[in-house]
Coordinates of C-alpha atoms in Angstrom, one line a residue:
X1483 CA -8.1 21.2 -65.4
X1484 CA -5.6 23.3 -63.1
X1485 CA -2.5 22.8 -62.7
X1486 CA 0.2 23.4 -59.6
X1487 CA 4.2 23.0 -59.6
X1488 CA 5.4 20.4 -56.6
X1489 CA 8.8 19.4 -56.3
X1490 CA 9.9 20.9 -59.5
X1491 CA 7.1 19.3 -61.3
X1492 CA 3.6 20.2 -62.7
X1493 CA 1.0 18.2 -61.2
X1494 CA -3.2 17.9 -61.2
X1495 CA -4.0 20.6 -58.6
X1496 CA -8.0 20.4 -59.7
X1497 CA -10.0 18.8 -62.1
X1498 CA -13.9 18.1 -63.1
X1499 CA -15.8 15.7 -62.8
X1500 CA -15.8 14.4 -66.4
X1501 CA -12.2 14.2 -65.8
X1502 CA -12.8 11.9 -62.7
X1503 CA -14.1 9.8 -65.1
X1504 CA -11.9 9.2 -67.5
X1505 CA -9.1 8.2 -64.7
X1506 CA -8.1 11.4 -63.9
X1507 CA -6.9 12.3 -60.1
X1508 CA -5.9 15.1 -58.0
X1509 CA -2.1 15.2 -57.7
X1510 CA -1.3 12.9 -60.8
X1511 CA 2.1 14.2 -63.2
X1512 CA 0.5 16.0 -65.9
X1513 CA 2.6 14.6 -68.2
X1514 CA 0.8 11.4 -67.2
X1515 CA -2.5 12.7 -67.4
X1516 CA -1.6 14.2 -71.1
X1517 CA -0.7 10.9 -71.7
X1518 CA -4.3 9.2 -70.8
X1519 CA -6.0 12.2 -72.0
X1520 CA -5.2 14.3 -75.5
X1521 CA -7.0 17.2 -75.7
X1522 CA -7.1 18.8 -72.1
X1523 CA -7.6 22.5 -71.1
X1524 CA -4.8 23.5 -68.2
X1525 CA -4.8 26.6 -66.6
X1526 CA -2.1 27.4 -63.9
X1527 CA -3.5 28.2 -60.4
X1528 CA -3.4 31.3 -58.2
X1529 CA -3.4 30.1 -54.8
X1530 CA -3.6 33.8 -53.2
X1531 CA -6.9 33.9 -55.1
X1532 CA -8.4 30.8 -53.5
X1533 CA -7.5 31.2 -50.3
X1534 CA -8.6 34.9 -50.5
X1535 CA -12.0 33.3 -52.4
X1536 CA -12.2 30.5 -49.0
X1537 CA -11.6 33.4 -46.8
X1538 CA -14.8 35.0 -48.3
X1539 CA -16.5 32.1 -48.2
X1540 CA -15.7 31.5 -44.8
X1541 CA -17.0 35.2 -43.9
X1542 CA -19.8 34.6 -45.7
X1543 CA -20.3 31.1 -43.4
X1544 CA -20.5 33.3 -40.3
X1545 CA -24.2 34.0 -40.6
X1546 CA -25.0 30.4 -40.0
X1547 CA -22.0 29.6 -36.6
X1548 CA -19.3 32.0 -35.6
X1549 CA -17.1 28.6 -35.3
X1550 CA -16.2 28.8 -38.7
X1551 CA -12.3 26.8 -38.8
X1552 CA -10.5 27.0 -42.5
X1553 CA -10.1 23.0 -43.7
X1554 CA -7.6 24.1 -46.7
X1555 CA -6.8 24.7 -50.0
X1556 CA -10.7 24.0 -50.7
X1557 CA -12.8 23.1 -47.6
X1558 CA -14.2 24.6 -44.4
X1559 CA -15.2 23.3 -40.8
X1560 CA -18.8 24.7 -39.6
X1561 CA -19.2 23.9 -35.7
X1562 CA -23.1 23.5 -35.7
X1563 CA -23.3 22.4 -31.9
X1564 CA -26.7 24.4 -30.5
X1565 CA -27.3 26.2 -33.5
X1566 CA -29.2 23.5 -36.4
X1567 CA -32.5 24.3 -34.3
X1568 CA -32.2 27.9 -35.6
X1569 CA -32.5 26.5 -39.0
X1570 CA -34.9 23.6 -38.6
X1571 CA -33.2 21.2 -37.7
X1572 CA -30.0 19.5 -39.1
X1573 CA -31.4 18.3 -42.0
X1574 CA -32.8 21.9 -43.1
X1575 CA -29.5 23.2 -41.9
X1576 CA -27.7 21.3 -44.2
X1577 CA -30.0 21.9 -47.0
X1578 CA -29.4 25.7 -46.6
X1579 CA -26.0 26.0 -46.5
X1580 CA -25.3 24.1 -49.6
X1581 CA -27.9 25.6 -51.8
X1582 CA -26.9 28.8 -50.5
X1583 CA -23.6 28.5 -51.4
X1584 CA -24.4 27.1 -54.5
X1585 CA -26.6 29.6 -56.1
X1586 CA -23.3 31.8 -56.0
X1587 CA -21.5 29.6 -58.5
X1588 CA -19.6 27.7 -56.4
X1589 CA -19.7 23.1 -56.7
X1590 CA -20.2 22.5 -53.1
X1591 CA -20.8 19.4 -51.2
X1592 CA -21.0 19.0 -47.3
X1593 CA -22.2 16.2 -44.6
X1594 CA -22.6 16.1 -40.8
X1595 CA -20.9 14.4 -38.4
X1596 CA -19.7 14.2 -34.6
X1597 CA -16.2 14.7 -35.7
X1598 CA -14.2 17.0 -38.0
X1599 CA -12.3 14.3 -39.8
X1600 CA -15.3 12.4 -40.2
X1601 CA -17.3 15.1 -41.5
X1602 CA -14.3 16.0 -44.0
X1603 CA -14.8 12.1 -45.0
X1604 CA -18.1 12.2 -45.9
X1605 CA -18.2 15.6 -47.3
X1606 CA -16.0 14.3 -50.5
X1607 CA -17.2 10.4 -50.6
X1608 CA -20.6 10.3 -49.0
X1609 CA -22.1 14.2 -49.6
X1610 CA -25.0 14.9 -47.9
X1611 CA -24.8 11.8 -45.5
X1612 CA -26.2 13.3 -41.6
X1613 CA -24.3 10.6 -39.0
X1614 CA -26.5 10.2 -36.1
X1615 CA -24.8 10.8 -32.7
X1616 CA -22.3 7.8 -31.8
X1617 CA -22.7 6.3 -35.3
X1618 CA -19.1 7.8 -37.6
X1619 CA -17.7 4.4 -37.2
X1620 CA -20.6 3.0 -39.4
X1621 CA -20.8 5.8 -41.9
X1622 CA -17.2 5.6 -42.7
X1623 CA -16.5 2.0 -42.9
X1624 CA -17.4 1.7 -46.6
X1625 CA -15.3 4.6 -47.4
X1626 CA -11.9 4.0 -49.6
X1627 CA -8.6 4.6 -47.6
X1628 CA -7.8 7.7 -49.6
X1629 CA -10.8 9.0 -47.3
X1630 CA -8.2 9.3 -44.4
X1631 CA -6.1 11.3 -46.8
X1632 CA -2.7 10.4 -45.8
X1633 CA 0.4 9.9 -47.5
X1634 CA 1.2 8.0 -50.9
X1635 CA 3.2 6.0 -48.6
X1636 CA 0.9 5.0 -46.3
X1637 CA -1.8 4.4 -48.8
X1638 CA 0.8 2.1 -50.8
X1639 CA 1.5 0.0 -47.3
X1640 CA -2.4 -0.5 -46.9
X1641 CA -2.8 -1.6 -50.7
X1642 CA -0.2 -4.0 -50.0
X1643 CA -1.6 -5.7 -46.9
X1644 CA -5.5 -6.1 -48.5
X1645 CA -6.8 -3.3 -47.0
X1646 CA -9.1 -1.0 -49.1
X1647 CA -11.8 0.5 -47.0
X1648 CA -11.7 2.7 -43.8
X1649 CA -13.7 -0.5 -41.9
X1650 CA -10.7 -3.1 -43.3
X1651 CA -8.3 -1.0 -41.4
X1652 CA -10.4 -0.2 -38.2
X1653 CA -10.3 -3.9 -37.9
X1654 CA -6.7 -3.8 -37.4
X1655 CA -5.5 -3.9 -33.9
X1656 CA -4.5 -0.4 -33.3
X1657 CA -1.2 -1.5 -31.7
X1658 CA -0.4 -3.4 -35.3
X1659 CA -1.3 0.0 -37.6
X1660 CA 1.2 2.5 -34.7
X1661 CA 3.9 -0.3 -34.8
X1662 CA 3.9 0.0 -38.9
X1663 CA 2.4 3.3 -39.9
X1664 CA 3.2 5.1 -36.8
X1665 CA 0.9 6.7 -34.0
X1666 CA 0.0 10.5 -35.9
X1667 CA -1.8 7.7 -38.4
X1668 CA -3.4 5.9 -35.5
X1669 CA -4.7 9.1 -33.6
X1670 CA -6.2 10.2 -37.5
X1671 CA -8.1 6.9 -37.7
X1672 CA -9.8 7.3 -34.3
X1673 CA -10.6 10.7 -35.6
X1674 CA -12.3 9.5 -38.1
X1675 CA -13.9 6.8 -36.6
X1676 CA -15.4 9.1 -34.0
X1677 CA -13.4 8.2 -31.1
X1678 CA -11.8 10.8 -30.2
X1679 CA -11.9 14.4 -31.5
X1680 CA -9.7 16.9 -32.7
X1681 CA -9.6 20.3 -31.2
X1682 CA -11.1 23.1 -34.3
X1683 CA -8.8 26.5 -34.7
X1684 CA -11.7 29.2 -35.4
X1685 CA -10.6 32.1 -37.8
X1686 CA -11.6 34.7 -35.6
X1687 CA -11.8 34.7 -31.5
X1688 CA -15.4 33.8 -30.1
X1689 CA -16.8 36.5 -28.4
X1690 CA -17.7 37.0 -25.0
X1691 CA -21.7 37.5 -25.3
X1692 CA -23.7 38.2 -28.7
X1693 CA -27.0 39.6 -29.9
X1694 CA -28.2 38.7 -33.7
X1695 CA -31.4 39.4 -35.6
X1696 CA -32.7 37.7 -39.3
X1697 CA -34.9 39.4 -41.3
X1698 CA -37.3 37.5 -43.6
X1699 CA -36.9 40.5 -46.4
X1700 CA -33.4 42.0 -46.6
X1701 CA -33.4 45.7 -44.8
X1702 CA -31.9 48.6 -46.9
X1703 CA -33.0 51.7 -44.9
X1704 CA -30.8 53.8 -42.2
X1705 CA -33.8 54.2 -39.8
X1706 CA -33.9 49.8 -40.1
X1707 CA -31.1 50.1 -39.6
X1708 CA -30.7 51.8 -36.1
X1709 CA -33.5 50.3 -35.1
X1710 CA -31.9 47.0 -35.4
X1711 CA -28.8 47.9 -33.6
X1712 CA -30.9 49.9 -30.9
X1713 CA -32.5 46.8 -30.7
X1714 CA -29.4 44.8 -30.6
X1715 CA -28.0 46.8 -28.1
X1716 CA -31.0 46.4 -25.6
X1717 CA -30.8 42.9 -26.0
X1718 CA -27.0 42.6 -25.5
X1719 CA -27.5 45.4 -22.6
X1720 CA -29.7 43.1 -20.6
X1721 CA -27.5 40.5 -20.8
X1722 CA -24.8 42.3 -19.8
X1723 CA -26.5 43.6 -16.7
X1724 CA -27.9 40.2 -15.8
X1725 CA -24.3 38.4 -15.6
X1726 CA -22.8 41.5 -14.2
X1727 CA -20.5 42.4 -16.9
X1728 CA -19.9 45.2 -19.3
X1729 CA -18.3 45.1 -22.7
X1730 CA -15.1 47.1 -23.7
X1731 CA -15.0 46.0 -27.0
X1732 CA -17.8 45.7 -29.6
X1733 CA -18.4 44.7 -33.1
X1734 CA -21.2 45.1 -35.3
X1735 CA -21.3 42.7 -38.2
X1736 CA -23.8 43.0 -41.4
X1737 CA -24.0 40.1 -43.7
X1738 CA -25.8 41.2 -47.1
X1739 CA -27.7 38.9 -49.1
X1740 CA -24.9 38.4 -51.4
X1741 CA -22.7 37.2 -49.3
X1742 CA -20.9 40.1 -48.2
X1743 CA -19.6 40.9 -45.3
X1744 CA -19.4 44.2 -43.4
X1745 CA -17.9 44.7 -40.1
X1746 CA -17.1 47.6 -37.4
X1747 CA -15.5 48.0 -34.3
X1748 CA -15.5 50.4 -31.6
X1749 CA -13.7 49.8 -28.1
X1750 CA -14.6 52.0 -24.4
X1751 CA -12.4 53.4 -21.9
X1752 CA -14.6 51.6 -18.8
X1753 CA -17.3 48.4 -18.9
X1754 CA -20.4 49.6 -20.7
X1755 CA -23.7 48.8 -21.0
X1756 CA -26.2 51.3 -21.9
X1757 CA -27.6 50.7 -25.0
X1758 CA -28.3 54.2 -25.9
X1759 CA -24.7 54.5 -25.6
X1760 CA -23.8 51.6 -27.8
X1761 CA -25.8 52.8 -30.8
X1762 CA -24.4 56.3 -30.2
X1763 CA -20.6 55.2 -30.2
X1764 CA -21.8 52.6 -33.3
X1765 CA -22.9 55.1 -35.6
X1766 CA -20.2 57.8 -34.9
X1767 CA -17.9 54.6 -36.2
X1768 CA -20.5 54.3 -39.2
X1769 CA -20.3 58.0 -40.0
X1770 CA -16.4 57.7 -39.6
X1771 CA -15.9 54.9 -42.5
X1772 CA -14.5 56.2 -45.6
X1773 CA -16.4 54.1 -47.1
X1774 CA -20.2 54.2 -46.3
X1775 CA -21.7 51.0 -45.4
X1776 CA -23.3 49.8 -48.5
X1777 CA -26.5 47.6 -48.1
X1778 CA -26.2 46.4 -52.0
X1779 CA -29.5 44.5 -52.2
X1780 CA -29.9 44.4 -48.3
X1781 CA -28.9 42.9 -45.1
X1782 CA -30.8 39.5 -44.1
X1783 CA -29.0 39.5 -40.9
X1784 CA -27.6 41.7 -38.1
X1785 CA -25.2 40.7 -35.5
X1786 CA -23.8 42.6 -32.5
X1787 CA -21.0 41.1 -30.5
X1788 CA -19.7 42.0 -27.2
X1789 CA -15.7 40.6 -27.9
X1790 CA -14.6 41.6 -24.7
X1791 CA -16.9 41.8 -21.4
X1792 CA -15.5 42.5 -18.3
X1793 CA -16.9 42.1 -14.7
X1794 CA -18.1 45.2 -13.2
X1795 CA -16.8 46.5 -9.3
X1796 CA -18.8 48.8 -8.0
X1797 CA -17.1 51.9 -7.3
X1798 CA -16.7 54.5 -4.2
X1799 CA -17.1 57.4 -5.2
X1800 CA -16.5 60.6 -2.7
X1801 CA -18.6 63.6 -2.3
X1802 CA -16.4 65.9 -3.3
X1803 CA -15.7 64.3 -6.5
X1804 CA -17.2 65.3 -9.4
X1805 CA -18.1 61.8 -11.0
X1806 CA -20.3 63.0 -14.0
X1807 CA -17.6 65.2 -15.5
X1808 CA -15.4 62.5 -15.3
X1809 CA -17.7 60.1 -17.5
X1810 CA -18.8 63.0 -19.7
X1811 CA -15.0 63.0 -20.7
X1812 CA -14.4 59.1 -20.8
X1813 CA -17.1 59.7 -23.0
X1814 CA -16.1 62.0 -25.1
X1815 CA -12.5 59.9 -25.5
X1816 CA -15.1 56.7 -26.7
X1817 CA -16.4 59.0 -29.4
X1818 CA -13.1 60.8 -30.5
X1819 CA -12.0 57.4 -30.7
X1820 CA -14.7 56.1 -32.9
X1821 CA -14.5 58.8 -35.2
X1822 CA -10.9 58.9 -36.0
X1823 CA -9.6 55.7 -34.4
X1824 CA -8.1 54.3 -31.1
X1825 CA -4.2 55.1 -31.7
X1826 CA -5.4 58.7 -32.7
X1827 CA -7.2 60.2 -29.5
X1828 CA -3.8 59.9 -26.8
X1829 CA -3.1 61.3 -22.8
X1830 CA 0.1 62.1 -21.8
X1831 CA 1.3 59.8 -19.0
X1832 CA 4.1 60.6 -16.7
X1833 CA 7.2 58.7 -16.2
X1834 CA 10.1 58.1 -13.8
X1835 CA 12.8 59.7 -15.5
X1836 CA 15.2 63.9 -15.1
X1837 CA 15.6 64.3 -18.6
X1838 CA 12.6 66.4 -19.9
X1839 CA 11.6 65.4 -23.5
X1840 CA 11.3 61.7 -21.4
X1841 CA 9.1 62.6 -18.5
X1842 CA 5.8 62.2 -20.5
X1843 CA 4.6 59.4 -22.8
X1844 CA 1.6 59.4 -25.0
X1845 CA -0.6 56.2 -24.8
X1846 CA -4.1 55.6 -26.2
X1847 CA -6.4 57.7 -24.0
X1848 CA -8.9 54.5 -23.8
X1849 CA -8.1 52.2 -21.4
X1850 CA -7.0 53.5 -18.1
X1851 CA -8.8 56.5 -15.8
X1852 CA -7.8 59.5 -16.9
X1853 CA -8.5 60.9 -13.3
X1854 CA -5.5 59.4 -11.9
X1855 CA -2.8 61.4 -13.1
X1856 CA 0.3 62.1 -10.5
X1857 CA 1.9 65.0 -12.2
X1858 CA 4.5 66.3 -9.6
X1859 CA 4.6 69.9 -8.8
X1860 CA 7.4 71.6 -10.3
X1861 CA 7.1 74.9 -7.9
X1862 CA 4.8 77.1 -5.9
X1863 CA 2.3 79.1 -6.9
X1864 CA 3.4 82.5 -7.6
X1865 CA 6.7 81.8 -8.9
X1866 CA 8.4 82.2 -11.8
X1867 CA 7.8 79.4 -14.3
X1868 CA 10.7 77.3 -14.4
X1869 CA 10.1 75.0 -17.2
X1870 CA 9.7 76.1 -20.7
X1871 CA 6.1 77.0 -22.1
X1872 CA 7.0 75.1 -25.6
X1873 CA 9.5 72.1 -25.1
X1874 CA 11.3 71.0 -28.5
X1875 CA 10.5 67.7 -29.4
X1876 CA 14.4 67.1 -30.3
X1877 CA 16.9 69.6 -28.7
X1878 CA 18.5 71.9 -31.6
X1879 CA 22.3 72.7 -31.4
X1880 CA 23.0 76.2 -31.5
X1881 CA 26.3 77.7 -32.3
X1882 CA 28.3 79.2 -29.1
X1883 CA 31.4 81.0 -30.6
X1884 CA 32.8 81.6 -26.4
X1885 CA 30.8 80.8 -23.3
X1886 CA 32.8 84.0 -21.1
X1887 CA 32.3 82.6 -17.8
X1888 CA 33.8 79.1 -17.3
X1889 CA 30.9 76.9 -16.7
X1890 CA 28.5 79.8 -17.2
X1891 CA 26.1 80.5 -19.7
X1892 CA 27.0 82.0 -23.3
X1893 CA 27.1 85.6 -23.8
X1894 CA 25.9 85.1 -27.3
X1895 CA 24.9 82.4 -29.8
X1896 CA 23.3 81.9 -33.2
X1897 CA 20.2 79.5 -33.8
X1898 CA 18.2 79.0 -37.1
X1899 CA 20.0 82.3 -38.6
X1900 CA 19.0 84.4 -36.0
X1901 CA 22.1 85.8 -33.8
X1902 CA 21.2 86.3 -30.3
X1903 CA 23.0 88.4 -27.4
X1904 CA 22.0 87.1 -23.8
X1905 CA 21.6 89.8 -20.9
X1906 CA 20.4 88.1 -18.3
X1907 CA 21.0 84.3 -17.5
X1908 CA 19.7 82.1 -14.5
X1909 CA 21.3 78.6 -13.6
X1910 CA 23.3 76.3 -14.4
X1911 CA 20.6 73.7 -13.3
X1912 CA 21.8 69.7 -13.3
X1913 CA 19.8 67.2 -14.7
X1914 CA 21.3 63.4 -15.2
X1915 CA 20.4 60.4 -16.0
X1916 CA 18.9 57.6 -13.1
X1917 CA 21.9 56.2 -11.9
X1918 CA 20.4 52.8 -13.0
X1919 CA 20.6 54.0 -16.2
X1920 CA 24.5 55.1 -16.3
X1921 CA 27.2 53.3 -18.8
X1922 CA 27.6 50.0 -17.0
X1923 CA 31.1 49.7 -17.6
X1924 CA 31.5 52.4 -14.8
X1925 CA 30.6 50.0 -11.7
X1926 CA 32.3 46.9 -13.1
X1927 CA 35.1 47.4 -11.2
X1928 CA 35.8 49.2 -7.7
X1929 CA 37.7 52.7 -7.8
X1930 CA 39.7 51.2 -5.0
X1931 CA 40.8 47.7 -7.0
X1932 CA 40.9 49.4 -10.9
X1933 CA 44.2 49.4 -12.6
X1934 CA 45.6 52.8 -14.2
X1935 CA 44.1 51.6 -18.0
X1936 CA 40.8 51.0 -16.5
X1937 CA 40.8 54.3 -14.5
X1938 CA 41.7 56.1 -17.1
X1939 CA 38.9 54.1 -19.4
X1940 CA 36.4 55.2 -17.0
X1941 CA 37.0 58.9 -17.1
X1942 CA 37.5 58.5 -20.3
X1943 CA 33.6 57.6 -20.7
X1944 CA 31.2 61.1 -21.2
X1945 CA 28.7 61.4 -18.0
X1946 CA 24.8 61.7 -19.5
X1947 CA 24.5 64.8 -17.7
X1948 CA 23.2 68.3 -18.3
X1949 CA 23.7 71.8 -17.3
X1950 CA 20.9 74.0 -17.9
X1951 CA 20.3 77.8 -18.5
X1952 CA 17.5 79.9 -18.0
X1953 CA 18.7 82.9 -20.5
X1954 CA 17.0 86.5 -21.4
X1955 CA 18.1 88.3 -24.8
X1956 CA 18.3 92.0 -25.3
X1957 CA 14.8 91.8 -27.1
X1958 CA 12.9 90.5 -24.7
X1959 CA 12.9 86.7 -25.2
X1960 CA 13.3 83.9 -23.1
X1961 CA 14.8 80.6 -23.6
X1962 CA 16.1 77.6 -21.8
X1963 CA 19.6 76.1 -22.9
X1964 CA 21.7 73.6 -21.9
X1965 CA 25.8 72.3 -22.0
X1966 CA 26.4 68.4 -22.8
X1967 CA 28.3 67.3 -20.5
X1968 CA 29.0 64.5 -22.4
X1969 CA 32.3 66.3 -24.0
X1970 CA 36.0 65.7 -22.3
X1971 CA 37.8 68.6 -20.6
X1972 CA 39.6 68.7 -23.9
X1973 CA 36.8 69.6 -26.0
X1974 CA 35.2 72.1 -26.4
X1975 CA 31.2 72.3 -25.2
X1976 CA 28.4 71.8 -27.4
X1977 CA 25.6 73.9 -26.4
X1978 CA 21.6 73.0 -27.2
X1979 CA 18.2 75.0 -27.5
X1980 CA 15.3 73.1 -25.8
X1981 CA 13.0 75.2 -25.1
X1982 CA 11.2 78.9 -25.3
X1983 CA 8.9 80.5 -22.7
X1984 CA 6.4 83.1 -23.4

């Protein structure tokens, strides 16, 4: 027996079936149950571990649906519509998944039915019952009302009017059972009965289009292994091309015959839909794990699924362009990106800002045409280079002991315990922030309606500007400095090292 604390209190969290028989129950006090029952083995519960074990499980359970819903602490929800016929029918289906599961050690029982709830019903009081379509309200009528598993509460108002089946209180007008047990109990029951349905929650999202192959002997070999996928891929490519689509994100799942389950992902910068292609970008992903992909005693089945699939535009393309560099690149970015990962290969985008460590951002290179890039042009050819060659990610301060010239450059400074003694200097050159981007408390008032406090307030607030220096020291090198003019007239200026040319 295992036990659980609840509301400060141990209780019966599971128990076997020889317990069942001696009047033991799920959620009874185990002081109670010591009470009915002297020698007991208890062992606490870990209910990370189970729900890590039902996750497992429910991994496992995707060879057979990919609507696989979780039905916790201890059940699951298989959504078998258009897929029993792969396995012979419902029947054989059913068959397979329980003695599947249970020649790994686990106590399973399962039934069929046109309805979760009623399913869940069956599955613990009728196991292996298969409800033909239209018929739940039959199958469950002879179940006990712990079948609709609600509260003590509820169950205790049902003793107490006579009812003990599910059919007792389907006979019930439904208006009578919302009026005393309220409508969340009402909507359960037609659940149950099959009259209405409630919407399933699948673990993982369904994907767009999918390819999947069984193997009567597990396959251990590489070369099965492409051959599979290459397969696969076809497959899934011909598909693609006859709904007009091409996927962007695809996933490669191999279930091994002991239940394990390995998965991969690789994602495209445009639709694809070569399948050459697909089994390239797949086993640069393989090749990539840190892990190898371990076939343990063999894969029984194979699945390749396109998650996302996008419609394909065809494209104008001019003759001037060269068009096959541009894929060769996007790619070269799909492989870079299955090799090391998506967030590692990166493009530098421009943005709408004057201050320079802001006027690129770095964004996954996948996902947007990296032919499109509106870098503005920063001077003619020919002329001296304006900008930096390496820009400091962080400007450095640098120590200024006199600048000479009021708002000129410095005619000497120190940086990283170097002294340095500037002959030639170009500038100064002012860059500010957008003026959307200015200390708001500037514009809440007019100039022409402030007060003398809040004039002198506003001056009092530094401007986010810069004045910067193009400088050339007696050695030879070049750098590019710049004043904060963040500072009051008071103060003296703090002066930073940005960047370095060549």
């Amino acid at each position: 027996m295992i036990s659980q604390k609840a509301n400060n209190a141990l209780q019966v969290y599971a128990l076997e079936a020889r317990a069942q028989k001696l009047g033991l129950y799920r959620g009874q006090p185990l002081a109670n149950a010591r009470a009915m029952v002297e020698r007991l083995v208890i062992m606490g519960c870990d209910e990370k571990a189970d729900a890590a074990l039902l996750e497992d499980i429910a991994d496992w359970c995707d060879r057979f649906t990919p609507l696989v819903s979780l039905d916790s602490p201890d059940g699951l929800f298989l959504d078998i519509t258009g897929a029993a016929h792969l396995f012979g029918g419902e029947t054989k289906m059913l068959a397979t998944v329980i003695g599947s599961i249970a020649r790994q050690g686990f106590v399973i029982q399962g039934a069929i039915a046109g309805t979760s709830l009623a399913a869940h019903a069956l599955a613990r009081y009728a196991p292996s019952t298969i409800v033909p379509s239209g018929g739940e309200a039959e199958a469950v009528a002879p179940l006990p009302i712990t079948a609709l598993e609600c509260d003590d509460k509820t169950l205790r108002a049902l003793r107490h009017a006579g009812l003990t089946t599910v059919g007792q209180v389907a006979s019930r007008l439904h208006s009578e059972l919302s009026e005393r047990l309220g409508t969340i109990f009402v909507s359960r029951l037609k659940v149950v009965l099959g009259v209405q349905e409630k919407p399933l929650q699948p673990r993982r999202a369904l994907p767009d289009l999918m390819a999947e192959q069984r193997f009567a002997e597990p396959i251990v070999t590489e070369e099965m292994i492409a051959t599979s996928l290459l397969h696969l891929a076809q497959h899934l490519s011909a598909i693609l091309e006859r709904e007009g689509r091409g996927a962007r994100t695809l996933e490669a799942a191999f279930f091994r015959a002991d239940g394990k389950v390995e998965r991969i992902t690789v994602r495209t910068g445009e639709p694809l839909r070569d399948a050459q292609v697909m089994l390239r970008l797949l086993r640069q992903r393989l090749d990539a794990l840190a892990d190898p992909l371990d076939p343990g005693f063999g894969f029984d089945l194979i699945r390749l699924e396109a998650l996302l699939a996008e419609e394909t535009k065809p494209a104008t393309i001019s003759f001037d362009s060269d068009e096959n560099a541009r894929r060769q690149i996007g790619f070269l970015v799909d492989r870079l990106s299955a090799r090391f990962g998506d967030a590692r290969v990166q493009r530098f985008v421009p943005q709408e800002t004057h201050i320079p460590e802001a006027e690129s951002v770095s964004v996954p290179a996948q996902g947007a045409d990296l032919g499109e890039q509106n870098w503005p042009l920063k001077g003619l050819p020919g002329d001296p280079p304006r900008r930096p060659l390496r820009l400091l990610e962080k400007p450095e301060e640098i120590s200024v002991p006199f600048s000479g010239v009021p708002d000129g450059p410095p005619f000497r400074f120190s940086w990283r315990h170097a002294q340095f003694h500037v002959t030639r200097a170009e500038g100064p050159e002012r860059i500010t922030l957008e003026w959307w981007q200015e200390n708001p408390t500037d514009r809440l008032v007019s100039p022409f309606n402030e007060t003398g406090a809040q004039k002198e307030k506003r001056e009092a607030i530094p401007r986010p500007s810069r004045d910067y220096f193009r400088i050339e020291t007696g050695n030879g090198m070049r750098f590019w400095l710049f004043r904060d003019g963040r500072q009051r007239p008071d103060q003296k200026n703090r002066w930073f090292m940005h960047g370095i040319f060549a």
